[in-house]
C-alpha positions in Angstrom: 0.1 0.1 0.1 1.2 3.5 -0.9 1.1 6.1 1.9 0.5 9.5 1.0 1.6 12.0 4.2 -0.9 14.7 3.4 -3.9 15.4 6.3 -6.3 17.8 5.0 -8.0 20.6 7.0 -11.3 19.9 8.3 -12.4 23.6 8.1 -11.1 24.3 4.3 -9.5 21.4 2.9 -6.2 22.9 3.2 -3.1 20.6 4.0 -2.1 20.8 7.5 1.5 21.2 8.3 3.1 19.7 11.6 4.3 22.8 14.3 7.1 20.9 16.4 6.8 24.1 18.9 3.2 23.2 19.4 3.0 19.9 18.7 0.3 20.2 16.5 -0.8 20.4 12.9 -1.7 23.5 11.7 -3.3 25.1 8.6 -1.8 27.5 7.4 -4.7 28.5 5.6 -7.8 28.9 7.8 -5.5 28.7 11.0 -7.2 25.6 12.2 -5.3 23.3 14.5 -5.6 19.7 15.6 -3.4 18.2 18.7 -1.3 15.4 17.6 -2.5 12.0 18.6 0.1 10.2 20.7 1.7 7.8 17.6 2.9 4.4 17.9 1.5 0.8 19.3 4.1 0.4 21.8 3.2 2.7 24.2 5.6 5.9 23.8 8.5 3.4 23.6 10.6 2.7 20.4 11.4 -0.8 19.8 14.0 -2.2 18.0 14.1 -5.2 15.2 16.2 -8.3 15.0 19.0 -7.8 12.3 18.8 -11.5 11.3 15.1 -11.5 10.8 15.5 -8.6 8.4 18.6 -9.9 6.4 16.4 -13.4 5.7 13.7 -11.7 5.0 11.6 -12.5 8.1 10.2 -9.8 8.8 6.6 -9.3 9.8 4.8 -7.4 6.6 3.6 -5.0 8.8 7.0 -3.5 9.2 7.0 -2.9 5.8 5.9 -0.2 3.5 5.6 1.8 0.5 6.0 4.8 -0.7 5.7 7.2 -3.8 9.5 8.6 -4.9 11.0 10.1 -7.5 14.6 9.5 -8.3 16.5 12.6 -8.9 18.5 12.3 -12.4 21.6 14.4 -11.0 22.4 13.3 -7.6 20.2 10.4 -7.2 18.3 11.2 -4.4 14.8 9.6 -3.5 12.6 12.3 -2.5 9.2 11.2 -1.8 6.4 13.2 -2.8 2.5 13.6 -2.1 -0.1 12.7 -4.7 -1.0 15.7 -6.1 2.8 16.6 -6.9 4.2 16.4 -10.8 7.0 18.4 -10.7 9.4 19.9 -8.3 12.7 20.8 -7.7 15.6 18.5 -6.1 15.8 19.9 -2.8 19.3 18.6 -2.4 21.0 19.8 -5.6 18.3 22.2 -7.4 17.8 19.8 -9.8 14.2 19.9 -11.9 12.6 16.8 -11.2 9.4 15.2 -13.1 7.6 12.9 -10.5 6.5 9.3 -11.8 4.1 6.6 -10.1 6.8 4.5 -9.3 7.1 3.1 -5.7 9.7 2.0 -3.4 9.3 -0.5 -1.1 10.9 -0.7 1.9 11.6 -1.1 5.6 9.2 1.5 7.6 10.4 3.7 10.0 10.6 3.2 13.8 11.4 6.7 14.8 11.8 9.9 14.0 13.1 13.5 15.2 10.6 15.6 15.1 11.5 19.2 13.8 12.8 21.8 16.5 13.8 24.4 14.5 11.3 26.7 12.1 12.5 27.4 8.5 12.7 31.1 9.7 15.4 29.9 12.2 17.1 27.8 9.5 17.6 30.1 7.3 18.7 32.8 9.7 21.5 30.4 11.1 22.6 29.5 7.3 22.8 33.5 6.6 24.7 33.8 9.8 26.8 30.9 8.7 27.7 32.6 5.2 28.4 35.7 7.0 31.2 34.1 8.8 32.9 32.9 5.8 35.7 34.9 4.7 36.0 35.2 0.6 32.8 34.1 0.0 30.8 36.1 -2.7 28.9 38.7 -1.9 26.8 37.6 -4.4 25.5 34.2 -3.4 25.3 35.9 0.5 23.1 38.6 -0.8 21.0 35.7 -3.2 20.7 33.5 0.0 19.5 36.1 2.2 16.4 36.9 0.1 14.9 34.3 1.9 14.3 31.7 -0.7 12.4 28.6 -0.2 14.2 25.7 2.2 13.3 22.3 2.2 12.6 20.6 5.5 13.5 16.8 5.1 13.3 13.9 6.9 16.7 12.1 6.4 17.0 7.9 6.5 19.7 6.5 9.3 19.9 3.3 10.6 20.5 2.7 14.3 21.8 -0.6 15.1 22.4 -2.5 18.9 24.6 -5.0 19.6 26.7 -7.1 22.7 30.3 -7.8 21.8 33.0 -9.7 23.4 36.5 -9.5 22.1 39.7 -11.5 23.2 43.1 -10.7 22.7 46.8 -11.0 22.3 48.9 -7.9 22.3 52.1 -6.5 24.1 52.7 -4.1 27.3 55.0 -1.6 26.6 56.7 0.0 30.1 59.3 3.0 29.2 62.3 3.0 31.5 65.7 5.2 31.1 69.4 4.4 30.8 72.1 6.5 31.2 74.7 6.2 29.2 78.1 8.1 28.7 79.3 8.9 25.3 81.8 11.6 23.3 81.1 15.2 22.6 83.9 17.1 21.1 86.5 14.9 22.6 84.7 15.2 26.0 82.7 12.2 27.9 79.1 13.5 28.4 76.5 11.2 30.1 73.1 11.2 28.1 69.6 9.4 29.1 68.0 7.2 26.6 64.7 6.3 26.6 64.0 2.3 26.0 60.5 0.6 26.7 60.4 -2.9 28.0 57.4 -5.2 26.5 55.7 -8.1 27.8 53.0 -10.2 26.4 49.3 -9.2 27.1 46.1 -11.0 26.9 42.7 -10.6 28.0 39.1 -9.8 26.9 36.5 -7.1 27.0 33.3 -6.7 26.2 30.9 -3.6 25.4 27.1 -3.2 24.8 27.0 -0.8 22.0 23.3 1.2 21.9 22.3 3.3 18.7 25.4 3.1 16.9 24.1 5.6 13.9 24.5 5.1 10.4 23.6 7.6 7.4 21.5 5.5 5.2 21.0 8.4 2.5 24.1 9.2 -0.6 22.1 12.4 -1.8 24.5 14.6 0.2 27.9 14.2 0.6 28.8 12.3 3.8 31.3 14.8 5.5 28.2 17.4 5.6 26.1 15.5 7.3 28.5 13.9 9.6 29.5 17.2 10.9 26.2 18.1 11.3 26.2 15.3 14.5 26.1 15.3 17.4 22.1 14.6 17.4 20.0 13.8 21.0 18.2 10.9 20.0 16.5 10.7 23.4 14.2 13.1 21.7 13.2 10.4 19.2 9.2 9.7 19.2 7.9 6.1 17.6 6.6 7.4 14.3 4.0 8.5 13.1 3.1 9.9 9.6 1.8 12.9 11.1 5.5 14.4 11.8 5.9 14.2 8.2 3.1 16.8 7.3 4.7 19.8 5.2 7.6 17.9 5.2 9.6 15.4 2.8 10.6 12.0 3.6 13.9 10.8 1.6 13.6 7.1 1.0 16.5 5.3 2.2 19.7 4.3 -0.8 21.9 2.4 1.6 20.7 -0.8 2.4 20.5 -2.6 5.9 23.7 -4.7 5.3 25.6 -2.2 3.4 24.8 0.1 7.1 25.7 -3.1 9.2 28.8 -3.0 7.3 29.5 0.8 8.5 28.3 0.0 12.2 30.5 -3.0 12.6 33.7 -1.0 11.3 32.6 1.8 14.4 32.2 -0.9 16.6 35.8 -2.0 15.5 37.5 1.1 16.1 35.6 1.4 19.7 36.9 -2.2 20.7 40.5 -1.4 19.5 40.6 1.9 21.7 39.2 -0.6 24.3 41.4 -3.0 24.3 44.5 -0.6 24.1 43.1 0.6 27.5 42.8 -2.9 29.1 46.3 -3.7 28.2 47.7 -0.1 30.1 51.1 0.5 30.1 53.2 3.3 28.7 53.1 2.0 25.3 50.5 -0.9 23.5 50.9 -3.3 20.7 47.9 -5.1 19.5 48.5 -8.4 17.6 44.8 -9.8 17.0 41.5 -9.0 18.2 38.9 -11.8 17.9 35.2 -10.5 18.6 31.9 -12.4 19.0 29.1 -10.0 18.4 25.3 -11.2 19.4 22.0 -10.0 19.8 22.2 -7.3 16.9 19.1 -5.0 16.6 18.6 -2.1 14.3 15.5 0.8 13.8 14.9 3.0 10.7 15.0 6.6 11.8 14.0 9.5 10.5 16.5 12.7 11.4 15.2 16.3 10.5 17.5 18.5 8.2 16.9 21.7 6.6 18.1 21.9 2.9 18.9 24.7 0.7 20.1 24.3 -3.3 21.3 27.6 -4.5 22.0 27.8 -8.1 24.5 31.2 -8.3 26.4 31.8 -11.7 25.8 28.3 -13.3 26.9 26.6 -10.0 25.0 24.6 -7.4 25.9 25.4 -3.4 24.3 23.2 -1.2 23.7 23.8 2.6 22.4 21.7 5.0 21.1 22.8 8.7 20.6 20.2 11.5 16.6 20.5 12.2 17.6 19.8 16.3 20.2 22.0 17.1 20.9 24.6 14.2 24.3 23.5 13.1 25.3 24.7 9.4 27.6 22.8 7.1 27.7 23.4 3.2 29.9 24.1 0.1 32.8 26.3 0.5 32.3 29.4 -1.6 35.0 31.7 -2.8 35.2 34.8 -4.7 38.0 35.0 -6.8 38.5 38.7 -6.8 38.5 38.6 -2.6 41.6 36.4 -2.8 42.8 38.2 -5.6 42.5 41.7 -3.6 43.5 39.7 -0.2 46.7 38.9 -2.1 47.7 42.2 -3.2 47.1 43.9 0.0 49.5 41.3 1.7 52.3 42.4 -1.1 51.4 45.6 -0.7 52.0 45.6 3.2 54.9 43.0 2.4 56.4 46.0 0.2 55.8 48.7 2.9 57.6 46.7 5.4 60.4 46.0 3.0 61.0 49.5 2.2 61.0 51.0 6.0 63.5 48.1 6.6 65.9 49.2 4.2 65.5 52.9 5.2 66.8 52.1 8.7 70.1 50.2 7.1 68.7 46.7 6.6 
């Protein structure tokens, strides 16, 4: 079944939008409001799903949904549209997109982190960020400040939980010093040399990983979305389509198994730090780590991002704003004129300094 996230106002028929600050659905046309019902059948909790059941295609059908999406021909984003939208602009790269009737069958979101910032607040945060950038083109700053619409996108992520037990072998190094006599300029001189005494080390470390976050989108450079962290996942709400009223949702492009591979890499780096700490001493050598992973669970969650894509002088600039904290990241614009003037000013200052230095006799 295809789900269209549209919620018509009972007064006038216009679409509601979700207002996070009020926790209500609001009609911008007539002002009617409706309190959002408590979502989810889990009593306010968010239940994890079994990873093994998912990769073996044994998830209950109730955990699967179909949504109407369109894929951007430029950046590949899969963005969900409502039934009445047939032509739009990709929010990630500003490329014109014609929607089709295709559907995307995927694992349902289990949690959603509602937007805490309004579009106006996100726009202000982006304008302030641009204003602090040296050598950014004034034209782009002015263009951005004109208030062009930003898109509120719920970006897909995976979270993973797991129990791990790791056996390791390595060596613990203890630093000590010896005093040696060397000849320098024909005279004996005593120096201290650092040495390390190595001893075998072996042991076991255990850790429970909770909510390892993995981006499930390929539409934006990962360095931007990673830089939007941290996210406070304690504010996650059980998923309900009402949270998406007035916003868009992107379908995940990173499959569950690929997301788990990235999560395992994060786990392994953390376990390696745990092993070094467990070995102790002044230095550590790690020869082998063997990890058993059990009780792997996951959930598909949607996190709020304000996106702006500006085409300025034939080039697209993309900016993203964390819809929870207001943290901004984006493509760094440069102004050749400003850079040239700065270089020229530097040369002039260097010339003046050199001239004064020469007048004073070098």
